[in-house]
Amino acid sequence: MPADHPPYVIDQMISAKSIAARIESLAREIGTEFAGTDKLVVVGLLRGSFVFIADLVRELDLPVEVDFLEASSYGDGMESSREVRILKDLRGQIEGRDVLVVEDIVDTGHTLAHVTKFLQSRKPAKLRTIALLDKPARREVDFKADWIGFEIPDEFVVGYGIDYGQRNRNLPFIGKVRFTG
Ligand code: IMP
Ligand code: MG
């Protein structure tokens, strides 16, 4: 555990099995929404969405391309910076294409509000968003993802791609951080 974080344990909140089941059902809905498309670009927000996007695209029965975008957010702490900057842009063009943005968590809403505005300015044919987790109690800007995996209470969570101080991304489940010190 990094020395600058107080001691903590991780309590499981959502099992790997529940996540897998939820993704299957989300993929069916997404398949319906984008039925017939031959130009879907699935855009993962780095780094937290990398596990989710990997599982999600493997459940999608559609021709997909995968691209990544990185926006600044938390740094290594637990507080959102609120001022969102694009750190790494897409490699491909999205004008006239269908785009699905994949995020790990909607918290204050600043990140996805900014990212969707940024991507809309490139005139995609259709832009939709999905987040694995949603913490509606924390919202500061009006933003609603088109699909949400799970609504969760105001807890700091890790696992399944999501970190605390860059650790715990490799846990196969979602757990909440509980400080013990
Ligand atoms: P927002 O801009 O406040 O909606 O923040 C979204 C980003 O904050 C997410 O992409 C996560 O990287 C990060 N984040 C929000 N809540 C948590 C959490 O509970 N654990 C780890 N990262 C989080
Ligand atoms: Mg993030």
CSV table of C-alpha atoms and ligand atoms in Angstrom, one decimal:
chain,number,residue,atom,x,y,z
A,1,MET,CA,0.0,0.0,0.0
A,2,PRO,CA,1.4,3.4,-0.9
A,3,ALA,CA,2.9,5.2,2.2
A,4,ASP,CA,0.9,8.3,1.6
A,5,HIS,CA,-2.5,6.5,2.1
A,6,PRO,CA,-3.8,5.6,5.5
A,7,PRO,CA,-4.4,1.8,6.1
A,8,TYR,CA,-7.5,0.4,4.6
A,9,VAL,CA,-9.3,-2.8,3.7
A,10,ILE,CA,-11.5,-3.5,0.7
A,11,ASP,CA,-15.0,-4.9,1.3
A,12,GLN,CA,-16.7,-6.5,-1.7
A,13,MET,CA,-19.7,-4.6,-3.0
A,14,ILE,CA,-20.4,-6.1,-6.5
A,15,SER,CA,-19.2,-9.6,-7.4
A,16,ALA,CA,-17.4,-10.5,-10.6
A,17,LYS,CA,-20.4,-12.8,-11.4
A,18,SER,CA,-22.9,-10.0,-11.0
A,19,ILE,CA,-20.8,-7.7,-13.2
A,20,ALA,CA,-20.7,-10.3,-15.9
A,21,ALA,CA,-24.4,-10.9,-15.8
A,22,ARG,CA,-25.1,-7.1,-15.9
A,23,ILE,CA,-22.8,-6.6,-18.9
A,24,GLU,CA,-24.6,-9.4,-20.9
A,25,SER,CA,-27.9,-7.6,-20.4
A,26,LEU,CA,-26.4,-4.2,-21.2
A,27,ALA,CA,-24.8,-5.6,-24.4
A,28,ARG,CA,-28.2,-6.8,-25.6
A,29,GLU,CA,-29.7,-3.3,-25.1
A,30,ILE,CA,-26.7,-1.7,-26.9
A,31,GLY,CA,-27.1,-4.2,-29.7
A,32,THR,CA,-30.7,-3.1,-30.2
A,33,GLU,CA,-29.7,0.6,-30.1
A,34,PHE,CA,-27.0,0.3,-32.7
A,35,ALA,CA,-28.6,-2.5,-34.7
A,36,GLY,CA,-27.5,-2.4,-38.4
A,37,THR,CA,-24.6,-0.1,-37.8
A,38,ASP,CA,-21.3,-0.8,-39.6
A,39,LYS,CA,-19.5,2.1,-38.0
A,40,LEU,CA,-19.6,1.9,-34.3
A,41,VAL,CA,-16.6,3.3,-32.4
A,42,VAL,CA,-16.4,2.2,-28.8
A,43,VAL,CA,-14.4,4.9,-26.9
A,44,GLY,CA,-12.9,3.9,-23.6
A,45,LEU,CA,-11.9,6.6,-21.1
A,46,LEU,CA,-8.5,5.8,-19.7
A,47,ARG,CA,-7.6,4.4,-17.5
A,48,GLY,CA,-10.5,3.2,-15.3
A,49,SER,CA,-12.7,1.8,-18.1
A,50,PHE,CA,-10.1,-0.7,-19.5
A,51,VAL,CA,-11.5,-3.8,-17.9
A,52,PHE,CA,-15.1,-2.8,-18.5
A,53,ILE,CA,-14.6,-2.0,-22.2
A,54,ALA,CA,-12.7,-5.3,-22.7
A,55,ASP,CA,-15.6,-7.3,-21.3
A,56,LEU,CA,-18.3,-5.2,-22.9
A,57,VAL,CA,-17.0,-5.3,-26.5
A,58,ARG,CA,-16.7,-9.1,-26.3
A,59,GLU,CA,-20.4,-9.3,-25.6
A,60,LEU,CA,-21.3,-7.0,-28.5
A,61,ASP,CA,-22.5,-8.8,-31.6
A,62,LEU,CA,-21.7,-5.7,-33.8
A,63,PRO,CA,-18.8,-4.6,-36.0
A,64,VAL,CA,-16.9,-2.4,-33.6
A,65,GLU,CA,-13.7,-0.4,-33.6
A,66,VAL,CA,-12.1,0.5,-30.3
A,67,ASP,CA,-10.4,3.8,-29.5
A,68,PHE,CA,-9.3,5.5,-26.3
A,69,LEU,CA,-9.5,9.0,-24.8
A,70,GLU,CA,-7.9,10.2,-21.6
A,71,ALA,CA,-9.3,13.0,-19.5
A,72,SER,CA,-7.7,14.4,-16.4
A,73,SER,CA,-9.6,13.8,-13.2
A,74,TYR,CA,-8.6,12.7,-9.8
A,75,GLY,CA,-4.8,12.6,-9.8
A,76,ASP,CA,-3.9,10.2,-7.0
A,77,GLY,CA,-6.4,11.3,-4.4
A,78,MET,CA,-10.1,10.9,-3.7
A,79,GLU,CA,-11.4,14.3,-4.9
A,80,SER,CA,-12.4,15.3,-8.4
A,81,SER,CA,-10.4,18.2,-9.8
A,82,ARG,CA,-13.6,19.4,-11.5
A,83,GLU,CA,-11.5,21.1,-14.2
A,84,VAL,CA,-11.4,18.5,-17.0
A,85,ARG,CA,-8.7,18.5,-19.6
A,86,ILE,CA,-8.2,16.1,-22.5
A,87,LEU,CA,-4.8,14.5,-22.0
A,88,LYS,CA,-4.9,12.0,-24.9
A,89,ASP,CA,-7.1,12.4,-27.9
A,90,LEU,CA,-8.7,9.7,-30.1
A,91,ARG,CA,-6.6,8.2,-32.9
A,92,GLY,CA,-9.5,7.9,-35.3
A,93,GLN,CA,-12.1,10.2,-36.8
A,94,ILE,CA,-15.7,10.0,-35.5
A,95,GLU,CA,-17.5,12.5,-37.8
A,96,GLY,CA,-20.6,10.8,-39.2
A,97,ARG,CA,-20.0,7.7,-37.1
A,98,ASP,CA,-21.8,6.0,-34.2
A,99,VAL,CA,-20.0,6.4,-31.0
A,100,LEU,CA,-20.3,4.7,-27.6
A,101,VAL,CA,-18.4,6.3,-24.8
A,102,VAL,CA,-17.5,3.9,-22.0
A,103,GLU,CA,-16.7,5.2,-18.5
A,104,ASP,CA,-16.1,3.5,-15.2
A,105,ILE,CA,-18.0,5.8,-12.8
A,106,VAL,CA,-20.1,8.9,-13.1
A,107,ASP,CA,-19.4,10.8,-9.9
A,108,THR,CA,-19.7,14.6,-9.9
A,109,GLY,CA,-20.5,14.3,-13.7
A,110,HIS,CA,-17.8,16.8,-14.7
A,111,THR,CA,-15.8,14.3,-16.7
A,112,LEU,CA,-18.6,12.9,-18.9
A,113,ALA,CA,-20.3,16.2,-19.3
A,114,HIS,CA,-17.0,17.7,-20.7
A,115,VAL,CA,-16.1,14.6,-22.8
A,116,THR,CA,-19.5,14.3,-24.5
A,117,LYS,CA,-19.4,18.0,-25.3
A,118,PHE,CA,-15.9,17.6,-26.7
A,119,LEU,CA,-16.9,14.6,-28.9
A,120,GLN,CA,-20.2,16.2,-30.0
A,121,SER,CA,-18.2,19.0,-31.6
A,122,ARG,CA,-16.8,16.5,-34.0
A,123,LYS,CA,-20.3,15.7,-35.3
A,124,PRO,CA,-20.7,12.0,-34.8
A,125,ALA,CA,-23.9,10.5,-36.3
A,126,LYS,CA,-25.0,9.3,-32.8
A,127,LEU,CA,-23.3,9.6,-29.5
A,128,ARG,CA,-24.2,7.4,-26.5
A,129,THR,CA,-22.7,6.9,-23.1
A,130,ILE,CA,-22.4,4.0,-20.7
A,131,ALA,CA,-20.9,3.9,-17.2
A,132,LEU,CA,-20.5,0.8,-15.1
A,133,LEU,CA,-21.2,2.7,-11.9
A,134,ASP,CA,-23.2,5.7,-11.0
A,135,LYS,CA,-23.1,7.7,-7.7
A,136,PRO,CA,-26.1,10.0,-8.2
A,137,ALA,CA,-25.7,11.5,-4.7
A,138,ARG,CA,-22.4,13.1,-5.7
A,139,ARG,CA,-23.7,14.8,-8.9
A,140,GLU,CA,-22.6,18.5,-9.4
A,141,VAL,CA,-23.5,18.9,-13.0
A,142,ASP,CA,-26.6,17.7,-14.8
A,143,PHE,CA,-25.4,14.6,-16.6
A,144,LYS,CA,-27.1,11.3,-17.2
A,145,ALA,CA,-25.5,8.3,-19.0
A,146,ASP,CA,-27.6,6.4,-21.4
A,147,TRP,CA,-26.8,3.1,-19.7
A,148,ILE,CA,-25.6,2.4,-16.1
A,149,GLY,CA,-24.4,-0.9,-14.8
A,150,PHE,CA,-25.1,-0.3,-11.1
A,151,GLU,CA,-26.2,2.6,-9.0
A,152,ILE,CA,-24.1,2.8,-5.9
A,153,PRO,CA,-24.1,4.9,-2.7
A,154,ASP,CA,-21.6,7.5,-2.0
A,155,GLU,CA,-18.6,5.2,-1.2
A,156,PHE,CA,-15.1,5.2,-2.7
A,157,VAL,CA,-14.8,2.1,-4.7
A,158,VAL,CA,-12.0,0.2,-6.4
A,159,GLY,CA,-11.5,-2.9,-8.6
A,160,TYR,CA,-12.5,-4.0,-12.1
A,161,GLY,CA,-10.3,-1.3,-13.5
A,162,ILE,CA,-10.9,1.3,-10.9
A,163,ASP,CA,-8.1,2.5,-8.7
A,164,TYR,CA,-7.2,4.2,-5.5
A,165,GLY,CA,-3.8,5.8,-5.9
A,166,GLN,CA,-3.3,3.6,-9.0
A,167,ARG,CA,-3.7,0.4,-7.0
A,168,ASN,CA,-6.4,-2.3,-7.0
A,169,ARG,CA,-7.4,-2.0,-10.7
A,170,ASN,CA,-6.7,-5.7,-11.0
A,171,LEU,CA,-9.4,-6.9,-8.5
A,172,PRO,CA,-12.0,-8.9,-10.4
A,173,PHE,CA,-14.9,-7.4,-8.3
A,174,ILE,CA,-16.0,-3.9,-7.2
A,175,GLY,CA,-15.1,-3.2,-3.5
A,176,LYS,CA,-15.4,-0.3,-1.2
A,177,VAL,CA,-12.5,1.2,0.5
A,178,ARG,CA,-12.8,1.1,4.3
A,179,PHE,CA,-10.1,2.9,6.4
A,180,THR,CA,-8.9,1.1,9.4
A,181,GLY,CA,-6.3,3.5,10.8
B,1,IMP,P1,-16.5,12.8,-12.2
B,1,IMP,O1,-15.9,13.8,-13.2
B,1,IMP,O2,-16.6,13.4,-10.8
B,1,IMP,O3,-17.9,12.3,-12.6
B,1,IMP,O4,-15.5,11.7,-12.0
B,1,IMP,C1,-15.4,10.6,-12.7
B,1,IMP,C2,-14.1,10.0,-12.5
B,1,IMP,O5,-13.6,10.1,-11.1
B,1,IMP,C3,-14.1,8.5,-12.8
B,1,IMP,O6,-13.8,8.3,-14.1
B,1,IMP,C4,-13.2,7.9,-11.9
B,1,IMP,O7,-11.9,7.9,-12.5
B,1,IMP,C5,-13.1,8.8,-10.7
B,1,IMP,N1,-13.8,8.3,-9.6
B,1,IMP,C6,-15.1,8.7,-9.1
B,1,IMP,N2,-15.5,8.0,-8.1
B,1,IMP,C7,-14.5,7.1,-7.8
B,1,IMP,C8,-14.3,6.1,-6.9
B,1,IMP,O8,-15.2,5.8,-6.0
B,1,IMP,N3,-13.1,5.4,-6.9
B,1,IMP,C9,-12.2,5.6,-7.8
B,1,IMP,N4,-12.3,6.6,-8.8
B,1,IMP,C10,-13.4,7.3,-8.8
B,2,MG,MG,-11.7,8.1,-14.6
